[in-house]
XYZ file of N, CA and C in Angstrom:
807
model
N 6.321 50.853 -3.359
C 5.266 51.503 -2.862
C 4.811 52.524 -4.533
N 3.772 52.531 -5.092
C 3.705 53.501 -6.188
C 3.739 54.755 -5.869
N 4.654 55.637 -6.348
C 5.057 56.869 -5.953
C 4.443 57.981 -7.280
N 3.778 57.424 -8.057
C 3.618 58.524 -9.089
C 2.655 59.297 -8.641
N 2.774 60.374 -9.535
C 1.967 61.742 -8.841
C 1.612 62.284 -10.385
N 0.095 62.422 -10.172
C -0.443 63.367 -11.332
C -1.465 64.204 -11.094
N -1.594 65.041 -11.896
C -2.552 66.076 -11.328
C -3.932 66.086 -12.438
N -5.087 65.840 -11.870
C -6.309 65.411 -12.451
C -6.616 67.163 -13.289
N -6.762 67.198 -14.522
C -6.887 68.492 -15.083
C -8.170 68.371 -15.817
N -8.699 69.215 -16.513
C -9.835 69.228 -17.213
C -9.821 68.184 -18.419
N -10.845 67.424 -18.871
C -10.592 66.376 -19.428
C -10.446 66.671 -20.912
N -10.996 67.963 -21.290
C -10.760 68.639 -22.734
C -10.601 69.831 -22.506
N -10.230 70.601 -23.760
C -9.864 71.953 -23.803
C -11.292 72.549 -23.911
N -11.459 73.373 -23.180
C -12.793 74.139 -23.240
C -12.568 75.593 -23.608
N -13.396 76.146 -24.380
C -13.303 77.787 -24.792
C -13.407 78.478 -23.660
N -12.636 79.663 -23.772
C -12.550 80.663 -22.402
C -13.937 81.144 -22.361
N -14.531 81.340 -23.525
C -15.757 82.479 -23.113
C -16.644 81.012 -22.421
N -16.600 79.590 -22.803
C -17.278 78.734 -22.352
C -17.191 78.467 -20.542
N -15.875 78.593 -20.138
C -15.202 78.525 -18.876
C -16.071 79.793 -17.945
N -15.913 80.636 -18.672
C -16.213 82.095 -17.893
C -17.857 81.926 -17.430
N -18.537 81.149 -17.906
C -19.963 81.018 -17.940
C -20.392 79.977 -16.866
N -19.175 78.934 -16.615
C -19.575 78.158 -15.689
C -18.932 77.606 -14.538
N -17.621 78.588 -14.817
C -16.911 78.224 -13.647
C -16.394 79.463 -12.645
N -16.294 79.291 -11.403
C -15.991 80.619 -10.410
C -14.567 80.813 -10.420
N -14.417 82.040 -10.473
C -12.679 82.669 -10.499
C -12.247 82.551 -9.294
N -11.831 81.211 -8.695
C -10.859 81.385 -7.605
C -9.443 80.490 -7.777
N -8.552 81.484 -7.226
C -7.412 80.459 -7.696
C -6.666 79.721 -6.564
N -5.694 78.699 -6.781
C -5.093 78.186 -5.386
C -4.819 76.620 -5.818
N -4.314 75.631 -4.822
C -4.163 74.484 -4.855
C -4.828 73.346 -3.960
N -4.853 72.252 -4.365
C -5.560 71.473 -3.356
C -4.978 70.180 -3.777
N -4.274 69.738 -2.767
C -3.231 68.429 -2.720
C -3.890 67.198 -1.880
N -4.252 66.177 -2.441
C -4.577 65.016 -1.731
C -3.922 63.767 -2.085
N -3.510 62.934 -1.056
C -2.695 61.976 -1.281
C -3.201 60.270 -0.488
N -3.135 59.513 -0.974
C -3.557 58.294 -0.401
C -4.124 57.057 -0.855
N -5.149 56.487 -0.495
C -5.778 55.186 -0.943
C -6.125 55.261 -2.506
N -5.206 54.195 -2.957
C -5.522 53.774 -4.408
C -6.799 53.461 -4.737
N -7.541 53.048 -3.701
C -8.953 52.501 -3.966
C -9.597 53.425 -4.280
N -9.419 54.667 -3.879
C -10.394 56.025 -3.947
C -10.000 56.481 -5.297
N -9.370 55.889 -6.284
C -8.806 56.553 -7.249
C -9.915 57.383 -8.292
N -10.738 56.481 -8.628
C -11.943 56.453 -9.397
C -12.793 57.624 -8.707
N -13.153 57.631 -7.346
C -14.294 58.595 -6.672
C -13.404 59.896 -6.885
N -12.290 59.811 -6.539
C -11.837 61.062 -6.349
C -11.200 61.752 -7.727
N -10.770 61.025 -8.686
C -10.560 61.442 -10.130
C -11.778 62.037 -10.518
N -13.149 61.384 -10.422
C -14.331 62.090 -11.212
C -14.692 63.434 -10.377
N -14.474 63.534 -8.940
C -14.767 64.436 -7.887
C -13.849 65.452 -8.432
N -12.351 65.231 -8.868
C -11.438 66.537 -9.020
C -11.637 67.111 -10.173
N -12.174 66.226 -11.200
C -12.441 66.659 -12.478
C -13.248 67.812 -12.319
N -14.560 67.260 -11.780
C -15.822 68.246 -11.662
C -15.517 69.516 -10.824
N -14.561 69.194 -9.700
C -14.432 70.557 -8.947
C -13.657 71.254 -9.764
N -12.755 70.851 -10.679
C -12.148 71.934 -11.370
C -12.677 72.423 -12.561
N -13.670 71.919 -13.064
C -14.708 72.444 -14.042
C -15.243 73.635 -13.187
N -15.722 73.392 -11.930
C -16.595 74.603 -11.247
C -15.421 75.549 -10.951
N -14.337 75.390 -10.517
C -13.390 76.449 -9.897
C -12.087 76.094 -11.007
N -12.283 76.755 -12.371
C -11.310 76.868 -13.162
C -9.743 77.320 -12.761
N -9.780 78.100 -11.510
C -8.356 78.453 -11.210
C -7.678 77.791 -10.166
N -8.408 76.532 -9.432
C -7.740 75.857 -8.659
C -7.236 74.785 -9.336
N -6.243 74.497 -9.126
C -5.166 73.078 -9.443
C -5.614 72.179 -8.179
N -6.080 70.857 -8.877
C -6.274 69.968 -7.829
C -5.307 68.474 -8.268
N -4.827 68.056 -7.216
C -3.552 67.249 -7.575
C -3.926 65.845 -6.627
N -3.799 64.513 -6.999
C -4.012 63.457 -6.313
C -2.847 62.465 -6.383
N -2.406 61.975 -5.234
C -1.214 61.446 -5.232
C -1.434 59.678 -4.590
N -1.308 58.740 -5.442
C -2.169 57.488 -5.057
C -0.803 56.582 -4.383
N -0.871 56.737 -2.905
C 0.313 56.147 -2.610
C -0.165 55.226 -1.569
N -1.442 55.153 -0.902
C -2.269 53.929 -0.242
C -2.407 54.695 1.014
N -3.727 54.326 1.901
C -4.144 54.891 3.121
C -3.287 55.450 3.911
N -2.187 54.497 4.409
C -1.527 54.646 5.616
C -0.548 55.824 5.122
N 0.259 55.861 4.056
C 0.817 56.916 3.636
C 0.185 58.425 3.255
N -0.908 58.184 2.700
C -1.977 59.469 2.938
C -2.142 59.964 3.944
N -2.375 59.213 5.192
C -2.500 59.581 6.551
C -1.239 60.166 7.185
N -0.220 59.474 6.633
C 1.021 59.859 7.212
C 1.317 61.544 6.478
N 0.976 61.557 5.286
C 1.249 62.832 4.531
C 0.443 63.911 5.199
N -0.736 63.544 5.458
C -1.434 64.840 5.969
C -1.183 65.189 7.347
N -0.383 64.092 8.233
C 0.149 64.229 9.416
C 1.177 65.070 9.648
N 2.015 65.207 8.532
C 3.657 65.555 8.046
C 2.921 67.010 7.550
N 1.829 67.404 7.043
C 1.898 68.225 6.269
C 2.250 68.655 4.943
N 2.484 67.489 4.292
C 2.634 67.268 3.006
C 1.473 67.157 1.895
N 0.142 67.272 2.181
C -0.969 67.434 1.584
C -2.119 68.161 2.570
N -3.125 68.507 1.549
C -4.234 69.265 2.262
C -5.218 68.261 3.004
N -5.336 67.343 2.335
C -6.275 66.212 2.505
C -5.700 64.988 2.563
N -5.881 64.049 3.298
C -5.536 62.458 3.215
C -6.639 61.821 2.648
N -6.378 60.591 2.200
C -7.256 59.823 1.454
C -7.282 58.580 2.485
N -8.359 57.778 2.855
C -7.873 56.325 3.702
C -9.403 55.651 3.297
N -9.064 54.372 2.892
C -10.016 53.320 2.789
C -10.194 52.779 3.747
N -10.001 52.878 5.304
C -10.066 52.422 6.361
C -10.361 53.894 7.587
N -11.204 53.431 8.643
C -11.189 54.468 9.671
C -10.198 54.439 10.436
N -9.874 55.924 10.666
C -8.657 56.110 11.609
C -8.468 55.415 12.802
N -7.269 55.247 13.231
C -6.970 54.357 14.405
C -7.217 55.171 15.764
N -7.398 54.641 16.817
C -7.288 55.537 18.085
C -6.368 56.417 18.269
N -5.070 55.752 17.665
C -3.708 56.532 18.123
C -3.635 57.519 16.959
N -4.261 57.466 15.664
C -4.031 58.572 14.814
C -4.942 59.488 15.238
N -6.192 59.421 15.793
C -6.969 60.302 16.465
C -6.256 61.328 17.475
N -5.686 60.401 17.975
C -5.154 61.060 19.649
C -3.816 62.013 18.766
N -3.427 61.605 17.772
C -2.647 62.583 17.384
C -2.803 64.033 16.498
N -3.989 64.094 16.664
C -4.580 65.560 15.958
C -5.290 65.137 14.690
N -5.369 64.045 14.278
C -6.136 64.122 12.682
C -7.750 63.763 13.086
N -8.354 64.069 12.113
C -9.967 64.185 12.022
C -10.166 63.305 10.721
N -11.250 62.352 11.043
C -11.658 61.810 9.756
C -13.484 62.457 9.626
N -13.572 62.282 8.231
C -15.216 62.694 7.753
C -15.450 61.554 6.574
N -16.379 60.685 6.889
C -16.607 59.525 5.854
C -17.266 60.211 4.701
N -16.656 59.732 3.577
C -17.145 60.476 2.317
C -18.115 59.583 1.655
N -18.049 58.125 1.507
C -18.476 57.185 1.071
C -18.365 55.970 1.600
N -19.192 54.956 1.192
C -18.867 53.490 1.498
C -18.461 52.709 0.019
N -17.750 52.132 0.157
C -17.350 51.017 -0.979
C -17.135 49.282 -0.316
N -17.764 48.744 -1.399
C -17.650 47.211 -1.088
C -16.238 46.731 -1.523
N -15.644 46.003 -0.484
C -14.390 45.202 -1.163
C -14.857 43.945 -1.838
N -14.324 43.787 -2.666
C -15.044 42.409 -3.959
C -13.882 41.656 -3.912
N -14.370 40.277 -3.404
C -13.428 39.091 -3.658
C -13.224 38.880 -4.898
N -12.333 38.776 -5.653
C -11.980 38.635 -6.959
C -11.246 37.097 -7.235
N -11.645 36.672 -8.406
C -10.899 35.491 -9.000
C -11.046 35.623 -10.498
N -10.012 34.608 -11.100
C -9.950 34.633 -12.748
C -11.114 34.418 -13.281
N -11.595 34.766 -14.351
C -13.030 34.930 -14.876
C -13.314 33.297 -15.192
N -12.550 32.449 -15.527
C -12.746 30.924 -15.889
C -12.870 30.091 -14.544
N -12.728 30.796 -13.159
C -13.049 29.956 -12.295
C -14.312 29.871 -11.929
N -14.702 28.700 -11.905
C -16.236 28.006 -11.852
C -16.903 28.402 -10.581
N -16.177 29.047 -9.607
C -16.605 29.185 -8.092
C -17.429 30.663 -8.326
N -18.721 30.755 -7.902
C -19.150 31.827 -8.024
C -19.497 32.573 -6.459
N -19.530 31.557 -5.228
C -20.153 32.258 -4.220
C -19.241 31.815 -3.101
N -18.501 32.359 -1.700
C -17.914 31.893 -1.082
C -18.599 32.413 0.284
N -18.601 31.854 1.432
C -18.904 32.238 2.975
C -18.081 32.982 3.358
N -18.141 33.957 4.219
C -17.137 34.650 4.956
C -16.177 33.646 5.714
N -16.524 32.832 6.289
C -15.773 31.343 7.107
C -15.067 30.609 5.800
N -15.457 30.568 4.899
C -14.838 29.873 3.645
C -13.820 30.947 3.080
N -13.997 32.177 2.996
C -12.881 33.338 2.666
C -11.784 33.083 3.693
N -12.291 33.059 5.281
C -11.217 33.182 6.124
C -10.472 32.055 6.002
N -11.215 30.771 5.877
C -10.234 29.581 6.000
C -9.411 29.535 4.767
N -9.532 29.952 3.582
C -9.002 30.187 2.297
C -7.737 31.138 2.614
N -7.830 32.037 3.440
C -6.740 33.170 3.503
C -5.651 32.747 4.732
N -6.483 32.203 5.568
C -5.558 31.592 6.624
C -4.846 30.174 6.265
N -4.949 29.400 5.157
C -4.490 28.157 4.712
C -5.097 27.090 5.076
N -6.234 27.098 5.906
C -7.112 26.140 6.351
C -7.658 25.209 4.941
N -8.093 25.955 3.949
C -8.629 25.459 2.772
C -7.490 26.232 1.519
N -6.771 24.823 1.107
C -5.916 25.212 -0.075
C -5.745 24.702 -1.143
N -6.683 24.162 -1.935
C -7.322 23.895 -2.917
C -8.915 24.041 -3.361
N -8.795 24.873 -4.513
C -10.364 24.857 -5.132
C -11.148 23.815 -5.095
N -10.794 22.754 -5.266
C -11.884 21.490 -5.515
C -12.436 21.488 -4.248
N -12.366 21.941 -3.087
C -12.753 21.796 -1.673
C -13.894 23.050 -1.674
N -14.176 23.872 -2.506
C -15.141 25.152 -2.328
C -15.867 24.979 -3.582
N -15.770 23.914 -4.261
C -16.719 23.412 -5.353
C -15.634 23.900 -6.841
N -14.627 24.196 -6.898
C -13.793 24.571 -8.051
C -12.991 23.481 -8.534
N -12.367 23.873 -9.481
C -11.299 22.781 -10.039
C -9.898 22.346 -9.078
N -9.470 21.464 -9.491
C -8.281 20.674 -8.758
C -7.163 21.577 -9.100
N -6.822 22.597 -8.018
C -5.867 23.650 -8.293
C -5.309 24.132 -6.996
N -4.087 24.236 -6.697
C -3.851 25.280 -5.303
C -4.282 26.537 -5.499
N -4.908 27.167 -4.327
C -5.378 28.254 -4.308
C -3.945 29.345 -4.107
N -4.172 30.299 -5.007
C -2.988 31.492 -4.663
C -3.657 32.727 -4.222
N -2.954 32.994 -2.901
C -3.493 33.959 -2.254
C -2.711 35.585 -2.649
N -3.504 36.396 -3.110
C -3.206 37.561 -3.445
C -3.681 38.639 -2.454
N -2.889 39.602 -1.991
C -3.341 40.754 -0.970
C -2.900 41.949 -1.109
N -3.117 43.042 -0.520
C -2.319 44.154 -0.544
C -1.343 44.150 0.868
N -0.415 45.107 0.704
C 0.680 45.450 1.453
C 0.077 46.063 3.000
N 0.924 45.679 4.149
C 0.813 46.256 5.469
C 0.524 47.594 5.092
N -0.478 48.126 5.991
C -0.756 49.825 5.731
C -1.769 50.187 4.814
N -2.405 48.855 4.184
C -3.431 49.734 2.997
C -5.078 49.157 3.895
N -5.563 50.303 3.356
C -6.632 50.360 3.963
C -7.742 49.219 3.500
N -7.747 48.759 2.368
C -8.569 47.484 1.653
C -7.826 46.440 2.512
N -6.766 46.160 2.756
C -5.947 44.928 3.526
C -6.916 45.357 4.885
N -6.779 46.318 5.406
C -7.080 46.019 6.946
C -8.606 46.158 6.852
N -9.466 46.464 6.170
C -10.845 46.160 5.976
C -11.133 44.773 5.641
N -10.553 44.063 4.989
C -10.627 43.028 4.629
C -10.624 41.850 5.752
N -9.470 42.207 6.391
C -9.154 41.298 7.189
C -9.913 41.188 8.583
N -10.340 42.690 9.082
C -10.944 43.028 10.206
C -12.507 42.259 10.079
N -13.185 42.549 8.806
C -14.391 41.806 8.306
C -14.292 40.353 8.366
N -13.315 39.899 7.696
C -13.082 37.900 7.916
C -12.421 37.706 9.259
N -11.863 38.322 9.918
C -11.422 38.084 11.111
C -9.931 37.153 10.946
N -9.370 37.749 9.917
C -7.782 37.268 9.486
C -6.551 38.133 9.838
N -6.979 39.152 10.563
C -6.129 40.089 10.920
C -4.648 39.159 11.572
N -3.556 39.530 10.626
C -2.493 38.961 10.967
C -2.404 37.781 10.977
N -3.155 37.001 10.098
C -3.191 35.556 9.944
C -3.360 34.906 8.451
N -3.345 36.177 7.716
C -3.215 35.650 6.515
C -1.995 35.085 5.654
N -1.864 33.839 4.784
C -1.091 33.701 4.247
C -0.497 33.559 2.942
N -0.198 35.126 2.664
C -0.234 35.576 1.253
C 0.867 35.045 0.447
N 0.563 34.700 -0.802
C 1.685 34.442 -1.618
C 2.268 35.853 -2.125
N 1.410 36.661 -2.563
C 1.772 38.031 -3.083
C 1.295 39.212 -2.091
N 1.883 40.093 -1.683
C 1.479 41.357 -0.876
C 1.852 42.543 -2.016
N 0.815 43.035 -2.688
C 0.748 44.031 -3.722
C 0.269 45.874 -3.194
N 1.231 46.520 -3.981
C 0.585 47.835 -3.523
C -0.294 49.050 -3.886
N -1.048 48.394 -4.851
C -2.143 48.960 -5.303
C -3.286 48.142 -5.604
N -4.751 48.615 -5.843
C -5.435 47.891 -6.273
C -5.175 47.043 -7.554
N -5.093 48.472 -8.482
C -4.646 48.150 -9.821
C -3.774 46.894 -10.009
N -2.527 46.604 -9.140
C -1.939 45.399 -9.139
C -2.650 44.289 -8.712
N -3.061 44.199 -7.770
C -4.070 42.962 -7.385
C -4.822 42.699 -8.730
N -5.534 43.436 -9.156
C -6.705 43.289 -10.287
C -5.796 42.418 -11.214
N -4.576 42.896 -11.923
C -3.712 42.527 -12.930
C -3.359 41.279 -12.529
N -3.159 40.989 -11.546
C -2.262 39.853 -11.083
C -3.398 38.518 -10.790
N -4.551 38.786 -10.386
C -5.673 37.988 -10.178
C -6.077 37.590 -11.513
N -6.053 38.575 -12.325
C -6.847 38.210 -13.897
C -5.568 37.486 -14.680
N -4.462 37.247 -14.368
C -3.695 36.520 -15.140
C -3.117 34.903 -14.664
N -3.791 34.886 -13.359
C -3.743 33.562 -12.826
C -4.834 32.904 -12.494
N -5.367 31.613 -13.150
C -6.777 30.886 -12.874
C -6.715 30.396 -11.486
N -5.787 30.149 -10.935
C -6.047 29.820 -9.376
C -5.717 30.966 -8.402
N -5.869 32.019 -8.833
C -5.484 33.151 -7.968
C -6.970 33.593 -7.192
N -6.964 34.453 -6.183
C -7.967 34.772 -5.573
C -7.047 36.115 -4.678
N -8.128 37.501 -4.706
C -7.735 38.373 -4.259
C -8.823 39.103 -3.848
N -8.397 40.477 -3.312
C -9.593 41.396 -2.984
C -9.278 42.908 -3.555
N -10.397 43.793 -3.601
C -10.342 45.087 -4.366
C -11.350 45.708 -4.395
N -11.312 47.053 -4.321
C -12.483 47.805 -4.362
C -13.564 47.613 -5.362
N -14.913 47.508 -5.127
C -15.900 47.096 -6.193
C -15.869 48.241 -7.099
N -15.654 49.493 -6.906
C -15.434 50.374 -7.992
C -14.557 50.376 -8.876
N -13.275 49.709 -8.377
C -12.486 49.541 -9.534
C -12.274 48.067 -10.136
N -13.429 47.144 -9.780
C -13.217 45.988 -10.606
C -13.408 46.220 -12.044
N -12.927 45.025 -12.886
C -12.943 45.495 -14.071
C -13.085 43.975 -14.913
N -13.696 43.719 -16.328
C -14.042 42.660 -16.937
C -13.076 41.440 -16.652
N -11.972 41.977 -16.626
C -10.816 41.117 -16.618
C -10.751 40.151 -15.354
N -11.575 40.334 -14.273
C -11.833 39.407 -13.278
C -13.189 39.284 -12.819
N -13.491 38.423 -11.862
C -14.915 38.128 -11.757
C -14.981 38.413 -9.783
N -15.879 38.924 -9.530
C -16.105 39.548 -8.354
C -17.258 38.140 -7.789
N -16.797 37.785 -6.699
C -17.852 36.778 -6.119
C -18.881 37.184 -5.558
N -20.303 36.570 -5.288
C -21.138 36.846 -4.210
C -20.412 36.192 -2.822
N -20.500 36.930 -2.008
C -20.281 36.469 -0.404
C -21.539 36.250 0.563
N -21.664 34.909 0.731
C -22.852 34.446 1.589
C -24.047 34.831 0.726
N -23.845 34.616 -0.258
C -25.296 34.653 -1.277
C -25.704 35.959 -1.994
N -24.756 37.153 -1.609
C -25.032 38.472 -2.023
C -23.744 38.995 -2.807
N -24.099 39.372 -4.061
C -22.887 40.032 -4.936
C -22.893 41.489 -4.292
N -21.518 42.216 -4.651
C -21.023 43.546 -4.235
C -21.813 44.412 -5.339
N -22.674 45.209 -5.002
C -23.335 46.269 -5.859
C -23.615 47.581 -5.086
N -23.777 48.678 -5.626
C -24.149 50.196 -4.886
C -25.318 49.528 -3.903
N -26.066 48.996 -4.536
C -27.645 48.648 -3.621
C -27.108 47.613 -2.667
N -26.549 46.700 -2.534
C -26.254 45.848 -1.502
C -25.072 46.388 -0.465
N -24.339 47.225 -0.602
C -23.438 48.043 -0.066
C -24.219 48.998 0.340
N -25.162 49.956 0.068
C -25.927 50.784 0.646
C -27.045 50.105 1.791
N -27.455 49.042 1.486
C -28.414 48.476 2.392
C -27.752 47.702 3.483
N -26.698 47.292 3.317
C -25.805 46.683 4.470
C -26.080 45.242 4.061
N -26.425 44.812 2.920
C -26.451 43.393 2.914
C -25.449 42.486 2.398
N -24.172 43.676 1.658
C -22.999 42.963 1.377
C -22.078 43.370 2.230
N -21.547 42.233 3.192
C -20.897 42.748 4.310
C -19.605 43.062 4.361
N -18.867 42.915 3.384
C -17.461 43.052 2.914
C -16.977 44.536 2.360
N -17.590 45.287 3.304
C -17.211 46.731 2.911
C -17.010 47.829 3.856
N -16.418 49.035 3.553
C -15.719 49.752 4.235
C -15.642 51.229 3.807
N -15.459 52.363 4.936
C -15.440 53.696 4.274
C -14.313 54.187 3.777
N -14.680 55.131 2.987
C -13.854 56.106 2.048
C -13.703 57.285 2.942
N -12.673 57.701 3.400
C -12.559 58.669 4.469
C -11.368 59.924 4.107
N -12.321 61.285 4.271
C -11.236 62.621 4.153
C -10.441 62.680 5.452
N -9.333 62.633 5.395
C -8.401 62.844 6.694
C -7.855 64.393 6.603
N -8.243 64.880 7.484
C -7.625 66.520 8.000
C -6.862 66.605 9.311
N -6.518 67.607 9.513
C -5.672 67.764 11.085
C -6.959 68.486 11.725
N -7.138 68.167 12.746
C -8.342 68.550 13.746
C -7.842 69.920 14.274
N -8.494 70.743 14.578
C -8.497 71.852 15.165
C -7.814 72.977 14.173
N -7.462 72.498 12.511
C -6.634 73.665 12.037
C -7.657 73.615 10.755
N -7.594 75.232 10.055
C -8.391 75.355 9.106
C -7.787 75.128 7.719
N -8.364 74.630 7.210
C -7.859 74.208 5.319
C -7.758 75.495 4.769
N -6.832 75.428 3.657
C -6.857 76.727 2.980
C -8.032 77.025 2.364
N -8.683 78.145 1.687
C -9.477 78.397 1.202
C -10.125 77.329 0.143
N -8.874 77.179 -1.116
C -9.049 76.304 -1.999
C -9.521 74.923 -1.466
N -8.682 74.365 -0.331
C -9.082 73.036 0.095
C -10.378 72.641 0.862
N -10.960 74.063 1.407
C -12.014 73.882 2.082
C -13.269 73.934 1.029
N -12.924 74.491 -0.157
C -13.791 74.499 -1.179
C -13.939 73.085 -1.737
N -12.971 72.524 -1.931
C -13.194 71.183 -2.314
C -13.675 70.070 -1.410
N -13.421 70.549 -0.097
C -13.932 69.626 1.115
C -15.604 69.870 0.859
N -16.124 71.046 0.623
C -17.382 71.585 0.829
C -18.313 70.812 -0.528
N -17.453 70.743 -1.544
C -17.964 70.247 -2.864
C -18.170 68.843 -2.841
N -17.129 68.223 -2.015
C -17.142 66.879 -1.976
C -18.423 66.167 -1.102
N -18.807 66.983 -0.259
C -19.926 66.748 0.361
C -21.564 67.312 0.293
N -21.312 67.890 -1.248
C -22.529 68.524 -2.048
C -23.257 67.725 -2.269
N -24.617 68.352 -2.452
C -25.477 67.179 -3.039
C -25.202 66.961 -4.631
N -24.317 68.158 -5.580
C -23.880 67.826 -6.671
C -23.004 66.423 -6.631
N -22.354 66.202 -5.287
C -21.550 65.151 -5.392
C -21.556 63.766 -5.348
N -23.053 63.699 -5.090
C -23.962 62.331 -4.667
C -23.549 61.370 -6.031
N -24.323 62.156 -6.830
C -24.243 61.394 -8.019
C -22.718 60.983 -8.796
N -22.058 62.003 -8.440
C -20.503 61.664 -8.975
C -20.159 60.528 -8.165
N -20.392 60.434 -7.144
C -19.693 59.199 -6.087
C -20.437 58.025 -6.717
N -21.751 57.925 -7.049
C -22.563 56.884 -7.468
C -21.832 56.391 -8.885
N -21.557 57.342 -9.611
C -21.137 56.974 -11.079
C -19.735 56.232 -10.730
N -19.037 56.422 -9.850
C -17.988 55.694 -9.536
C -17.948 54.589 -9.053
N -19.432 54.304 -8.461
C -19.494 52.786 -8.280
C -19.543 52.817 -6.300
N -19.400 53.834 -5.690
C -19.610 53.865 -4.347
C -20.756 54.698 -3.696
N -20.962 54.224 -2.591
C -22.462 54.848 -2.156
C -21.809 56.297 -0.993
N -22.652 57.337 -1.666
C -22.354 58.538 -0.857
C -22.703 58.394 0.679
N -21.978 58.800 1.544
C -22.494 58.759 2.858
C -23.518 59.929 3.177
N -23.567 60.665 2.600
C -24.601 61.947 3.224
C -25.792 61.811 2.226
């Protein structure tokens, strides 16, 4: 699992006088941990938050949804990040969820793959091994290579739940981050994978599903059905630190709506 840790600091050195004019003087730290799919959203929010509150240090540890949920449960971070809803047992253990945004899960292939659209049933048949050659869905003659995420990934949970393939996928590789999935698919013309729409790059091609392409508009309308929530996880009945509460409030403010949109997701509020 990717354990790298980085602090999201101001993008450029800004003069002290300029900062004094636009930033509120509040000190403290905010630590977040979890979903790699939320990296772009949290990165943009974290940078804007630090511009507003120059004295607060904001950090993000991209470990995956399951690890982020565990981290907040164990008190190792202020706010957990999950790209799936909390399970009943997680809520029963004293955790609370607040949906920050909605994100499409793009089904991705190599750019040279001629296939442009798959149905939900075709995707399910591919991932459960009923369809094993691209020629059977209008592509070239080649064995389909199934790429997915590791157990505990919010992206995997969302994908398998929506496609009805929970615990039935025949993965060739199970990778520990969204970036790894994209990189692997981009290097194999016969590969198929899934990743956050917000993270998709030109190195891969996002397929339409049942004739609908993943986009902010189709996720917001519900027309693109392969989607899941981006969730902030906290301890129920426990008060956040002053700094963490300021970030929580900022993430759900009107100022954050456009920032979330610029990251390719749809604000829930």
